[in-house]
Amino acid sequence: MTRTTLRTHRCGALRAADVGQRVRLGGWVHRRRDLGGIVFLDLRDRDGLVQVAVGPGWASPDLVFRAQTVGTEAVVVVEGEVVARPPAMRNSELATGDVEVHATAFQVVGPAETPAIPVARGKGDELPAEELRLKHRHLDLRRPELQANLIMRHRLAQRARRVLSELDFLEIETPILTKPTPEGARDYLVPSRVHPGEFYALPQSPQIYKQLLMVAGFDRYFQLSRCFRDEDLRYDRQPEFTQIDIEASFVTQDDVLAIVEAVLVALWDEAGHRIERPFTRLSWRDAMERYGTDKPDLRYDFEIKDFSRWAKTDGKIVGEAVRQKLEGKDARLRGIVVPGGAAFSRKDIDRLSQEVKQVGGWGPAWVKRQGEQVSGSIAKDADVETLGALGVRDGDLALLTVGADQVTSPALDKVRREVIRRLAPAPKAAHALCWVVDFPLFEPDPETGKPVFAHHPFTSPHPDDMDKLDSDPFACRALHYDAVYNGNELGSGSIRITDPAIQRTVFRHLGLSPAEVDARFGFLLTALAAGAPPHGGFAIGFDRTAMLLVGAGSMRDVIAFPKTTAARALFEGAPAPARPEDLAALHIKVVPPHE
Ligand code: ASP
């Protein structure tokens, strides 16, 4: 029901069945055309556009004059009759294109200054620069594309709520002013005025709270929760974002995956796509081996292969492997065969080598097979038989790199993505969802080599690897899983540690002293010792999911008021310097950064 005292219909809702009705509409003047004394206005609201005609046959001269002089983007209220358009004038591109409204009353209720950026665009017109659009977000948000995106986002949120409620989950809010909840980023801190020198942290996720809710017996929780992570600017991430956050008790990993699958199937359905369950499952090790990434795009083949069986022992490539081994590196020879890739140009191959160099990789060495001819940077290392034995057929290109897996995996992931981009092969499926499971519990810190948590420190070690927790922490797998869609991570989750002693061991590996653990996480440990059910959960990155489902190019296109990549809100102007009196009340002194 959208009828109000001021209007009878939404503009975009009128159809042929409404012909003959007297209506009152309110909307924004999208475009105006003056054709021989009749003024045509496209009136817009969130349902779409309708053509309003103001002409001498039915409108007074004063009314025609007002329509002639109204500016675009002004808000008007129009009264009139819905009339069928003559067949030649119908517009099949517009949902309201069979009708128009002959205005008999017309009032400008919200005059508009000349808009700083246009809302209406002709076909092929480029969008204004994003910075400008973000600065004038109130106008940018009027664009039908962004309206459609936010309407779909709303529908997805409601569908998630519905499906989770049907699965007996309770929506429970958790605090925003809280204690740090580590998820691998920095915290946003909020100074307390009443407790000088003390700070709240904005939650990086509701992780600890949802676990406390399980300890408290709520059993199944969800929340569309806002999370805050102060990341370095080089990551194109939003400092605040929304998750569909889920936690359940008395569950195994399989149970959680089934619950999340049910939610994802429903979300895809809401966006008009059918996806099959159960999703493919890959171990982290397998994903890294075959695709070089924990976010594999399974719409395409081009799997990474181990070429260690390369026959020629005296060539460039084996030489490089030997050199790296002498340096103490655990080098392997891995690569991708690109069927039909012999057609790649030197320029294509140069681009691939840039991708590899970006991640510090070697090569790639490349070889093409065309009939009996072998060419490429390692042509001398190869002959038709060697290539044949390695699965390189006539017309194929093989791209090879040598090095430790930590380098060759990201390098070949990049090569694979670039090959797919360049060849644009038909995908095997439009929607490839998969689970990546059995992640490592710890990762080496790139600088110090010490263990840092791969996700967050509350993830349970894999029961089969419990004995490695102390003896070989890096070999210890976690009951952690990610959902991946067409090469994009949709979210992560895990089964949690419920034994306070194991939780303490994990903290110890992370280098936290018992005193630090008690100060930062004592409340969680106390709760875990108070009768904690086995539990686990998941968080679906809602902004990214919405972006993928509406086909937007950026998460900023599905967030009403996003931040720029430099973490600024350009419309309202945040962050901004605080007033000295506010800082004084917070007992804060700003020390300007050194030049
Ligand atoms: N707290 C995790 C995150 O925000 C999700 C989870 O483990 O449930 O990524």
Coordinates of C-alpha atoms and ligand atoms in Angstrom, one line a residue:
M1 CA 0.0 0.0 0.0
T2 CA 1.7 3.2 -1.1
R3 CA -1.3 5.4 -1.2
T4 CA -1.1 8.5 1.0
T5 CA -2.9 11.7 1.6
L6 CA -0.7 13.3 -1.0
R7 CA -0.6 10.7 -3.7
T8 CA -2.7 7.8 -5.1
H9 CA -0.1 5.8 -7.0
R10 CA 3.6 5.5 -7.5
C11 CA 4.7 6.9 -10.9
G12 CA 6.3 3.7 -12.0
A13 CA 3.3 1.5 -11.0
L14 CA 0.8 2.7 -13.7
R15 CA -0.2 0.2 -16.3
A16 CA -2.8 -0.1 -19.2
A17 CA -5.3 -1.4 -16.6
D18 CA -5.2 2.0 -14.9
V19 CA -6.5 3.8 -18.1
G20 CA -9.4 6.1 -17.2
Q21 CA -8.4 6.5 -13.6
R22 CA -7.8 9.9 -12.0
V23 CA -4.5 9.7 -10.2
R24 CA -2.3 12.0 -8.1
L25 CA 1.4 11.3 -8.4
G26 CA 4.5 12.7 -6.6
G27 CA 7.9 12.4 -8.1
W28 CA 11.0 14.0 -9.5
V29 CA 11.2 15.6 -12.9
H30 CA 13.6 13.2 -14.7
R31 CA 13.4 14.9 -18.2
R32 CA 11.3 17.5 -19.9
R33 CA 10.5 17.9 -23.5
D34 CA 8.5 20.7 -25.0
L35 CA 6.9 19.6 -28.3
G36 CA 4.8 22.1 -30.1
G37 CA 3.0 23.4 -27.0
I38 CA 2.7 20.1 -25.2
V39 CA 5.1 19.6 -22.4
F40 CA 6.1 16.0 -21.7
L41 CA 7.7 15.3 -18.3
D42 CA 9.1 12.0 -17.3
L43 CA 8.2 11.8 -13.7
R44 CA 10.3 9.4 -11.6
D45 CA 10.0 7.7 -8.3
R46 CA 11.5 4.5 -6.9
D47 CA 9.1 2.3 -9.0
G48 CA 10.3 3.9 -12.2
L49 CA 9.2 6.6 -14.7
V50 CA 5.9 7.6 -16.2
Q51 CA 5.2 10.2 -18.9
V52 CA 3.1 13.1 -17.9
A53 CA 1.7 15.3 -20.7
V54 CA 0.7 18.9 -20.0
G55 CA -1.1 20.2 -23.0
P56 CA -3.7 22.9 -23.9
G57 CA -6.4 20.3 -24.6
W58 CA -6.7 19.5 -20.9
A59 CA -4.5 21.8 -18.9
S60 CA -4.8 25.6 -18.3
P61 CA -2.2 27.9 -20.0
D62 CA -0.9 28.7 -16.5
L63 CA -0.3 25.0 -15.8
V64 CA 1.4 24.5 -19.2
F65 CA 3.7 27.5 -18.4
R66 CA 4.6 26.0 -15.0
A67 CA 5.4 22.7 -16.6
Q68 CA 7.5 24.5 -19.2
T69 CA 9.6 26.2 -16.6
V70 CA 10.0 23.5 -14.0
G71 CA 13.6 22.4 -13.5
T72 CA 14.8 18.8 -13.7
E73 CA 15.0 17.0 -10.4
A74 CA 12.4 19.3 -8.8
V75 CA 9.7 17.4 -6.9
V76 CA 6.2 17.9 -8.3
V77 CA 2.7 16.6 -7.4
V78 CA 0.6 16.1 -10.5
E79 CA -3.0 15.3 -10.8
G80 CA -4.5 13.9 -14.0
E81 CA -6.1 11.1 -15.9
V82 CA -4.3 8.0 -17.1
V83 CA -4.7 7.8 -20.9
A84 CA -3.7 5.1 -23.3
R85 CA -0.9 6.2 -25.6
P86 CA -1.6 6.0 -29.3
P87 CA 0.0 2.7 -30.6
A88 CA 2.8 4.5 -32.4
M89 CA 3.7 6.4 -29.2
R90 CA 4.0 3.3 -27.0
N91 CA 7.4 2.8 -25.4
S92 CA 8.1 -0.9 -24.8
E93 CA 11.3 -0.1 -22.9
L94 CA 9.3 1.5 -20.1
A95 CA 7.1 -0.6 -17.8
T96 CA 4.6 2.3 -17.9
G97 CA 5.1 2.8 -21.7
D98 CA 1.5 2.0 -22.7
V99 CA 0.1 5.0 -20.8
E100 CA 0.7 8.6 -20.0
V101 CA -1.0 10.9 -17.5
H102 CA -2.7 14.1 -18.8
A103 CA -2.1 16.5 -16.0
T104 CA -4.9 18.8 -14.9
A105 CA -3.2 20.1 -11.8
F106 CA 0.5 20.5 -11.2
Q107 CA 2.4 21.8 -8.2
V108 CA 6.1 22.1 -7.6
V109 CA 6.4 21.0 -4.0
G110 CA 10.2 20.7 -3.8
P111 CA 12.0 23.1 -6.1
A112 CA 15.5 22.0 -7.1
E113 CA 18.6 23.9 -7.8
T114 CA 20.4 22.8 -11.0
P115 CA 21.7 19.4 -10.0
A116 CA 25.5 19.1 -9.5
I117 CA 25.5 15.8 -11.4
P118 CA 22.8 14.7 -13.8
V119 CA 20.5 11.9 -12.8
A120 CA 19.0 11.2 -16.2
R121 CA 21.4 9.7 -18.7
G122 CA 21.1 9.1 -22.4
K123 CA 22.2 5.7 -23.8
G124 CA 26.0 5.5 -23.8
D125 CA 26.4 8.6 -21.6
E126 CA 29.3 8.0 -19.2
L127 CA 28.7 8.3 -15.5
P128 CA 30.4 11.3 -13.8
A129 CA 33.6 10.4 -11.9
E130 CA 32.9 8.3 -8.8
E131 CA 34.4 10.9 -6.5
L132 CA 31.9 13.5 -7.8
R133 CA 29.1 11.0 -7.4
L134 CA 30.0 10.2 -3.9
K135 CA 30.2 13.9 -3.0
H136 CA 26.6 14.3 -4.3
R137 CA 25.4 10.9 -3.1
H138 CA 21.8 12.2 -2.6
L139 CA 21.6 12.8 -6.4
D140 CA 23.6 9.7 -7.3
L141 CA 21.3 7.5 -5.3
R142 CA 18.4 8.7 -7.4
R143 CA 19.8 6.8 -10.4
P144 CA 17.5 4.0 -11.3
E145 CA 20.4 1.5 -11.2
L146 CA 21.3 2.4 -7.6
Q147 CA 17.6 2.4 -6.6
A148 CA 17.3 -1.1 -8.0
N149 CA 20.5 -2.3 -6.2
L150 CA 19.3 -1.1 -2.8
I151 CA 15.8 -2.5 -3.4
M152 CA 17.4 -5.9 -4.2
R153 CA 19.7 -5.5 -1.1
H154 CA 16.6 -5.0 1.0
R155 CA 14.9 -8.1 -0.5
L156 CA 18.1 -10.2 0.1
A157 CA 18.2 -9.0 3.7
Q158 CA 14.6 -9.8 4.3
R159 CA 15.0 -13.2 2.6
A160 CA 18.0 -14.0 4.9
R161 CA 16.0 -13.1 7.9
R162 CA 13.0 -15.2 6.8
V163 CA 15.0 -18.3 6.0
L164 CA 17.0 -18.1 9.2
S165 CA 13.9 -17.5 11.3
E166 CA 12.3 -20.5 9.6
L167 CA 15.3 -22.6 10.6
D168 CA 14.6 -21.5 14.2
F169 CA 17.4 -18.9 14.5
L170 CA 16.9 -15.9 16.8
E171 CA 17.9 -12.4 15.7
I172 CA 19.8 -10.9 18.6
E173 CA 21.7 -7.6 18.6
T174 CA 25.2 -7.4 20.1
P175 CA 27.0 -4.2 21.2
I176 CA 28.8 -1.7 19.0
L177 CA 30.7 -0.2 21.9
T178 CA 32.7 -3.1 23.0
K179 CA 36.1 -4.7 23.6
P180 CA 38.4 -5.6 20.8
T181 CA 37.3 -8.7 18.8
P182 CA 40.3 -9.7 16.7
E183 CA 39.7 -10.6 13.1
G184 CA 43.1 -9.6 11.8
A185 CA 42.5 -5.9 11.3
R186 CA 43.1 -2.9 13.5
D187 CA 40.3 -1.7 15.8
Y188 CA 38.4 1.6 15.6
L189 CA 38.6 3.0 19.1
V190 CA 36.0 5.2 20.8
P191 CA 37.2 7.2 23.8
S192 CA 35.1 7.1 26.9
R193 CA 34.3 10.6 28.3
V194 CA 33.2 9.3 31.6
H195 CA 36.3 7.0 32.1
P196 CA 39.2 9.2 31.1
G197 CA 41.9 7.3 29.2
E198 CA 39.7 4.3 28.5
F199 CA 38.4 3.2 25.1
Y200 CA 35.7 1.1 23.6
A201 CA 36.5 -0.7 20.4
L202 CA 34.0 -1.0 17.6
P203 CA 33.5 -4.7 16.8
Q204 CA 35.5 -6.3 14.0
S205 CA 32.7 -8.9 14.2
P206 CA 30.3 -10.1 16.8
Q207 CA 32.4 -13.2 17.2
I208 CA 32.8 -13.3 21.0
Y209 CA 29.3 -12.2 21.7
K210 CA 27.8 -14.9 19.5
Q211 CA 29.8 -17.5 21.3
L212 CA 28.7 -16.1 24.6
L213 CA 25.1 -16.4 23.3
M214 CA 25.7 -20.1 22.7
V215 CA 27.1 -20.5 26.2
A216 CA 24.0 -18.7 27.4
G217 CA 21.9 -21.4 25.7
F218 CA 20.3 -19.4 22.8
D219 CA 21.3 -22.2 20.5
R220 CA 20.7 -20.6 17.1
Y221 CA 21.6 -16.9 16.6
F222 CA 21.8 -14.6 13.6
Q223 CA 22.2 -10.9 13.0
L224 CA 22.7 -8.6 10.1
S225 CA 25.6 -7.1 11.9
R226 CA 27.7 -4.1 11.1
C227 CA 31.4 -4.8 11.5
F228 CA 34.3 -2.3 11.6
R229 CA 37.8 -3.0 10.5
D230 CA 40.5 -0.4 10.2
E231 CA 42.4 -1.9 7.3
D232 CA 45.3 -0.4 5.3
L233 CA 44.2 1.8 2.5
R234 CA 45.7 -0.5 -0.1
Y235 CA 42.9 -2.9 0.4
D236 CA 39.8 -1.9 -1.4
R237 CA 37.6 -2.7 1.5
Q238 CA 34.9 -0.7 3.3
P239 CA 35.9 0.2 6.9
E240 CA 32.3 -0.7 7.9
F241 CA 30.4 -3.4 6.3
T242 CA 27.5 -5.8 7.0
Q243 CA 27.6 -9.5 7.6
I244 CA 24.9 -12.1 7.9
D245 CA 26.3 -13.4 11.1
I246 CA 25.3 -16.9 12.2
E247 CA 26.1 -19.2 15.2
A248 CA 24.6 -22.5 16.2
S249 CA 25.1 -25.0 19.1
F250 CA 25.3 -28.8 19.0
V251 CA 26.6 -28.7 15.4
T252 CA 29.4 -30.2 13.4
Q253 CA 31.0 -28.6 10.4
D254 CA 28.5 -30.5 8.1
D255 CA 25.6 -29.0 10.0
V256 CA 26.9 -25.4 9.6
L257 CA 27.6 -25.9 5.9
A258 CA 24.1 -27.2 5.4
I259 CA 22.6 -24.2 7.2
V260 CA 24.7 -21.7 5.2
E261 CA 23.8 -23.5 2.0
A262 CA 20.1 -23.1 2.7
V263 CA 20.7 -19.4 3.2
L264 CA 22.7 -19.0 0.0
V265 CA 20.3 -21.0 -2.1
A266 CA 17.5 -18.7 -0.8
L267 CA 19.5 -15.5 -1.6
W268 CA 20.3 -16.7 -5.1
D269 CA 16.7 -17.6 -5.6
E270 CA 15.7 -14.1 -4.5
A271 CA 17.9 -12.8 -7.2
G272 CA 16.3 -15.2 -9.8
H273 CA 19.0 -17.8 -9.9
R274 CA 18.8 -21.5 -9.2
I275 CA 21.8 -23.2 -7.6
E276 CA 22.2 -26.8 -6.6
R277 CA 23.1 -28.2 -3.2
P278 CA 25.3 -29.6 -1.8
F279 CA 28.1 -27.4 -3.0
T280 CA 31.4 -28.9 -4.2
R281 CA 33.9 -29.3 -1.4
L282 CA 37.7 -28.8 -1.7
S283 CA 40.3 -29.0 0.9
W284 CA 42.4 -25.9 1.3
R285 CA 45.5 -27.9 0.2
D286 CA 43.7 -29.2 -2.9
A287 CA 42.5 -25.7 -3.8
M288 CA 46.0 -24.3 -3.5
E289 CA 47.5 -27.2 -5.4
R290 CA 45.0 -27.1 -8.3
Y291 CA 44.0 -23.4 -8.4
G292 CA 46.8 -21.6 -6.5
T293 CA 44.2 -19.8 -4.3
D294 CA 41.7 -20.5 -1.6
K295 CA 39.1 -18.6 -3.7
P296 CA 39.0 -20.8 -6.8
D297 CA 36.8 -19.9 -9.7
L298 CA 35.4 -23.3 -10.5
R299 CA 33.5 -22.1 -13.6
Y300 CA 36.7 -22.8 -15.6
D301 CA 39.3 -25.6 -15.9
F302 CA 42.9 -24.6 -16.5
E303 CA 44.1 -26.4 -13.4
I304 CA 47.6 -26.0 -12.2
K305 CA 49.7 -29.1 -12.7
D306 CA 52.9 -30.3 -11.1
F307 CA 55.5 -30.5 -13.9
S308 CA 58.3 -32.0 -11.8
R309 CA 58.4 -34.9 -14.2
W310 CA 59.9 -32.6 -16.8
A311 CA 62.3 -34.8 -18.7
K312 CA 65.3 -32.6 -19.8
T313 CA 67.6 -32.3 -16.8
D314 CA 70.0 -29.8 -18.3
G315 CA 67.7 -27.0 -19.4
K316 CA 66.9 -23.5 -18.1
I317 CA 63.9 -24.5 -16.1
V318 CA 65.6 -27.4 -14.2
G319 CA 68.6 -25.1 -13.7
E320 CA 66.4 -22.6 -12.0
A321 CA 64.9 -25.3 -9.8
V322 CA 68.4 -26.5 -8.8
R323 CA 69.5 -22.9 -8.1
Q324 CA 66.5 -22.3 -5.8
K325 CA 67.1 -25.6 -4.1
L326 CA 70.7 -24.6 -3.5
E327 CA 69.4 -21.5 -1.9
G328 CA 67.5 -23.7 0.5
K329 CA 64.1 -23.1 -1.1
D330 CA 61.7 -25.9 -1.5
A331 CA 61.2 -25.3 -5.2
R332 CA 58.7 -27.2 -7.4
L333 CA 58.0 -26.8 -11.0
R334 CA 54.3 -26.0 -11.6
G335 CA 52.3 -24.6 -14.4
I336 CA 49.2 -24.4 -16.5
V337 CA 48.5 -25.8 -19.9
V338 CA 46.3 -23.5 -22.0
P339 CA 44.5 -25.5 -24.7
G340 CA 44.6 -23.4 -27.9
G341 CA 47.0 -21.0 -26.2
A342 CA 49.6 -21.3 -29.0
A343 CA 47.6 -18.3 -30.4
F344 CA 48.7 -16.1 -27.5
S345 CA 50.9 -13.2 -28.7
R346 CA 54.2 -12.1 -27.2
K347 CA 52.2 -9.2 -25.7
D348 CA 49.8 -11.6 -24.0
I349 CA 52.7 -13.6 -22.6
D350 CA 54.5 -10.4 -21.4
R351 CA 51.4 -9.5 -19.5
L352 CA 51.3 -12.9 -17.8
S353 CA 54.9 -12.5 -16.8
Q354 CA 54.1 -9.1 -15.2
E355 CA 51.4 -10.8 -13.2
V356 CA 54.0 -13.4 -12.0
K357 CA 56.6 -10.8 -11.2
Q358 CA 54.0 -8.8 -9.1
V359 CA 54.0 -11.6 -6.6
G360 CA 57.7 -12.1 -6.7
G361 CA 57.6 -15.2 -8.9
W362 CA 60.0 -16.5 -11.5
G363 CA 59.1 -16.5 -15.2
P364 CA 56.8 -17.8 -16.3
A365 CA 58.7 -19.9 -18.8
W366 CA 56.6 -20.7 -21.7
V367 CA 56.5 -23.1 -24.6
K368 CA 54.1 -23.5 -27.5
R369 CA 53.4 -26.6 -29.4
Q370 CA 52.4 -26.1 -33.1
G371 CA 52.5 -29.4 -35.0
E372 CA 56.0 -30.7 -34.7
Q373 CA 57.2 -27.2 -33.9
V374 CA 58.1 -26.2 -30.4
S375 CA 58.8 -22.6 -29.6
G376 CA 59.0 -20.3 -26.6
S377 CA 61.4 -19.2 -23.8
I378 CA 62.3 -22.8 -23.0
A379 CA 61.9 -24.3 -26.5
K380 CA 65.4 -25.7 -26.0
D381 CA 64.3 -27.5 -22.9
A382 CA 61.4 -29.2 -24.6
D383 CA 60.6 -31.6 -27.4
V384 CA 57.3 -32.9 -28.7
E385 CA 57.6 -36.1 -26.7
T386 CA 58.3 -34.3 -23.4
L387 CA 55.4 -32.0 -24.0
G388 CA 53.1 -34.9 -25.0
A389 CA 54.0 -36.8 -21.9
L390 CA 53.1 -33.7 -19.9
G391 CA 49.7 -33.3 -21.6
V392 CA 50.7 -30.3 -23.8
R393 CA 48.9 -31.0 -27.1
D394 CA 49.2 -29.5 -30.6
G395 CA 48.1 -25.8 -30.4
D396 CA 48.6 -25.6 -26.6
L397 CA 50.7 -23.2 -24.6
A398 CA 52.3 -24.3 -21.3
L399 CA 53.2 -21.6 -18.7
L400 CA 55.6 -22.8 -16.1
T401 CA 57.1 -21.4 -13.0
V402 CA 59.6 -22.6 -10.4
G403 CA 59.6 -21.9 -6.7
A404 CA 58.3 -22.5 -3.3
D405 CA 54.5 -23.1 -3.2
Q406 CA 53.9 -19.9 -1.3
V407 CA 55.2 -18.0 -4.4
T408 CA 54.1 -20.3 -7.3
S409 CA 50.5 -20.6 -6.0
P410 CA 49.7 -16.9 -6.1
A411 CA 51.7 -16.5 -9.3
L412 CA 49.8 -19.2 -11.1
D413 CA 46.5 -18.0 -9.6
K414 CA 47.2 -14.7 -11.3
V415 CA 48.2 -16.4 -14.5
R416 CA 45.1 -18.5 -14.5
R417 CA 42.8 -15.5 -13.9
E418 CA 44.6 -13.6 -16.7
V419 CA 44.3 -16.6 -19.1
I420 CA 40.6 -16.8 -18.3
R421 CA 40.2 -13.1 -18.8
R422 CA 42.0 -13.2 -22.1
L423 CA 40.4 -16.3 -23.6
A424 CA 36.9 -15.6 -22.1
P425 CA 35.9 -19.3 -22.5
A426 CA 32.3 -20.3 -22.0
P427 CA 31.9 -21.1 -18.3
K428 CA 31.1 -24.7 -17.3
A429 CA 28.3 -23.2 -15.1
A430 CA 27.1 -19.7 -14.5
H431 CA 27.2 -20.1 -10.7
A432 CA 30.0 -22.1 -9.2
L433 CA 29.7 -22.3 -5.5
C434 CA 32.1 -24.3 -3.4
W435 CA 33.4 -24.9 0.1
V436 CA 37.0 -24.7 0.9
V437 CA 37.6 -26.6 4.1
D438 CA 40.5 -27.7 6.3
F439 CA 42.4 -24.4 6.4
P440 CA 45.6 -24.2 8.3
L441 CA 45.1 -23.0 11.9
F442 CA 48.1 -20.6 11.8
E443 CA 50.0 -18.8 9.2
P444 CA 53.6 -17.6 9.4
D445 CA 53.8 -13.9 9.9
P446 CA 55.4 -12.6 6.6
E447 CA 57.9 -10.6 8.5
T448 CA 58.8 -12.6 11.6
G449 CA 57.8 -16.1 10.6
K450 CA 56.0 -16.5 13.9
P451 CA 52.5 -18.0 14.0
V452 CA 49.6 -15.6 13.5
F453 CA 46.0 -16.9 13.3
A454 CA 44.8 -17.6 9.9
H455 CA 41.3 -16.3 10.6
H456 CA 40.5 -15.6 14.2
P457 CA 41.9 -17.2 17.4
F458 CA 38.6 -18.9 18.4
T459 CA 38.7 -21.5 15.6
S460 CA 39.0 -25.1 16.7
P461 CA 42.0 -27.1 15.6
H462 CA 41.1 -30.1 13.5
P463 CA 40.5 -33.0 15.9
D464 CA 42.9 -35.2 13.8
D465 CA 45.7 -32.6 14.3
M466 CA 45.3 -31.9 18.0
D467 CA 48.6 -33.6 18.7
K468 CA 50.3 -31.2 16.3
L469 CA 49.0 -28.1 18.1
D470 CA 52.1 -28.0 20.3
S471 CA 54.7 -30.0 18.3
D472 CA 54.1 -28.6 14.8
P473 CA 51.5 -25.8 14.9
F474 CA 51.9 -24.8 11.2
A475 CA 50.9 -28.3 10.2
C476 CA 47.7 -28.1 12.3
R477 CA 44.5 -27.8 10.3
A478 CA 41.5 -25.9 11.5
L479 CA 37.8 -26.7 11.5
H480 CA 37.5 -23.6 9.3
Y481 CA 35.6 -23.3 6.1
D482 CA 35.0 -20.6 3.4
A483 CA 32.2 -20.3 0.9
V484 CA 33.4 -19.3 -2.5
Y485 CA 31.4 -18.1 -5.5
N486 CA 32.9 -17.7 -9.0
G487 CA 36.3 -16.9 -7.5
N488 CA 35.0 -14.6 -4.8
E489 CA 35.0 -15.3 -1.1
L490 CA 31.4 -15.0 0.2
G491 CA 32.3 -15.6 3.9
S492 CA 34.0 -17.8 6.5
G493 CA 33.2 -19.7 9.6
S494 CA 34.5 -22.4 11.9
I495 CA 33.7 -24.7 14.7
R496 CA 34.9 -23.0 17.8
I497 CA 37.2 -23.9 20.6
T498 CA 35.1 -24.7 23.7
D499 CA 37.9 -26.1 25.9
P500 CA 39.5 -23.1 27.9
A501 CA 42.8 -25.0 28.0
I502 CA 43.0 -25.4 24.2
Q503 CA 42.0 -21.7 23.9
R504 CA 44.8 -20.8 26.2
T505 CA 47.3 -22.9 24.1
V506 CA 46.2 -21.1 20.9
F507 CA 46.7 -17.8 22.6
R508 CA 50.1 -18.9 23.8
H509 CA 51.1 -19.8 20.2
L510 CA 50.0 -16.3 19.2
G511 CA 52.5 -14.9 21.6
L512 CA 50.0 -13.6 24.2
S513 CA 51.1 -13.8 27.8
P514 CA 48.7 -15.3 30.3
A515 CA 48.2 -11.9 31.8
E516 CA 47.4 -10.4 28.4
V517 CA 45.0 -13.3 27.7
D518 CA 43.2 -12.7 31.0
A519 CA 43.0 -8.9 30.4
R520 CA 41.7 -9.2 26.8
F521 CA 39.8 -12.5 26.7
G522 CA 39.3 -13.4 30.3
F523 CA 35.5 -13.0 30.0
L524 CA 35.4 -15.5 27.2
L525 CA 37.5 -18.0 29.1
T526 CA 35.3 -17.6 32.1
A527 CA 32.2 -18.3 29.9
L528 CA 33.8 -21.3 28.2
A529 CA 34.4 -22.8 31.7
A530 CA 30.8 -22.3 32.7
G531 CA 29.3 -25.1 30.5
A532 CA 29.9 -24.4 26.8
P533 CA 28.0 -26.4 24.2
P534 CA 29.9 -27.5 21.0
H535 CA 29.2 -24.7 18.6
G536 CA 30.2 -23.1 15.3
G537 CA 29.0 -20.6 12.8
F538 CA 29.6 -18.5 9.8
A539 CA 29.5 -15.0 8.5
I540 CA 28.3 -14.1 5.0
G541 CA 29.8 -10.9 3.6
F542 CA 26.5 -9.2 2.8
D543 CA 27.8 -6.3 0.8
R544 CA 29.9 -8.5 -1.5
T545 CA 27.1 -11.0 -1.9
A546 CA 24.6 -8.2 -2.8
M547 CA 27.2 -6.8 -5.2
L548 CA 27.6 -10.1 -7.0
L549 CA 23.9 -10.8 -7.1
V550 CA 23.0 -7.4 -8.6
G551 CA 26.0 -7.6 -11.0
A552 CA 27.5 -4.3 -9.7
G553 CA 31.2 -3.6 -10.3
S554 CA 31.8 -2.3 -6.8
M555 CA 30.5 -2.8 -3.3
R556 CA 30.0 1.0 -3.2
D557 CA 27.1 0.4 -5.6
V558 CA 25.2 -1.6 -3.1
I559 CA 25.9 0.5 0.0
A560 CA 23.8 3.6 0.4
F561 CA 26.5 5.8 1.9
P562 CA 29.9 4.1 1.3
K563 CA 33.4 5.2 2.1
T564 CA 36.0 5.8 -0.6
T565 CA 39.0 3.5 -1.0
A566 CA 40.8 6.1 1.2
A567 CA 38.1 5.4 4.0
R568 CA 36.5 8.8 3.6
A569 CA 32.8 9.7 3.5
L570 CA 32.8 12.4 0.9
F571 CA 29.1 13.4 1.1
E572 CA 29.0 14.3 4.8
G573 CA 32.7 14.8 5.1
A574 CA 34.1 12.3 7.6
P575 CA 36.5 11.9 9.2
A576 CA 36.9 15.5 10.3
P577 CA 38.9 17.3 12.9
A578 CA 37.1 17.4 16.3
R579 CA 36.4 20.6 18.1
P580 CA 39.0 21.4 20.8
E581 CA 36.2 21.5 23.5
D582 CA 35.1 18.0 22.5
L583 CA 38.7 16.7 22.6
A584 CA 39.1 18.3 26.0
A585 CA 36.0 16.6 27.3
L586 CA 37.4 13.3 26.1
H587 CA 40.7 14.0 27.7
I588 CA 42.4 13.7 24.3
K589 CA 45.3 15.7 22.8
V590 CA 46.0 15.3 19.1
V591 CA 49.7 15.0 18.3
P592 CA 50.1 15.9 14.7
P593 CA 51.9 13.4 12.6
H594 CA 55.5 14.2 11.8
E595 CA 56.1 15.6 8.4
Ligands
ASP1 N1 33.7 -13.9 12.9 C1 34.1 -14.4 11.6 C2 34.2 -13.3 10.6 O1 33.8 -12.2 10.9 C3 33.0 -15.3 11.0 C4 32.8 -16.6 11.8 O2 33.8 -17.2 12.1 O3 31.7 -16.9 12.0 O4 34.9 -13.4 9.6

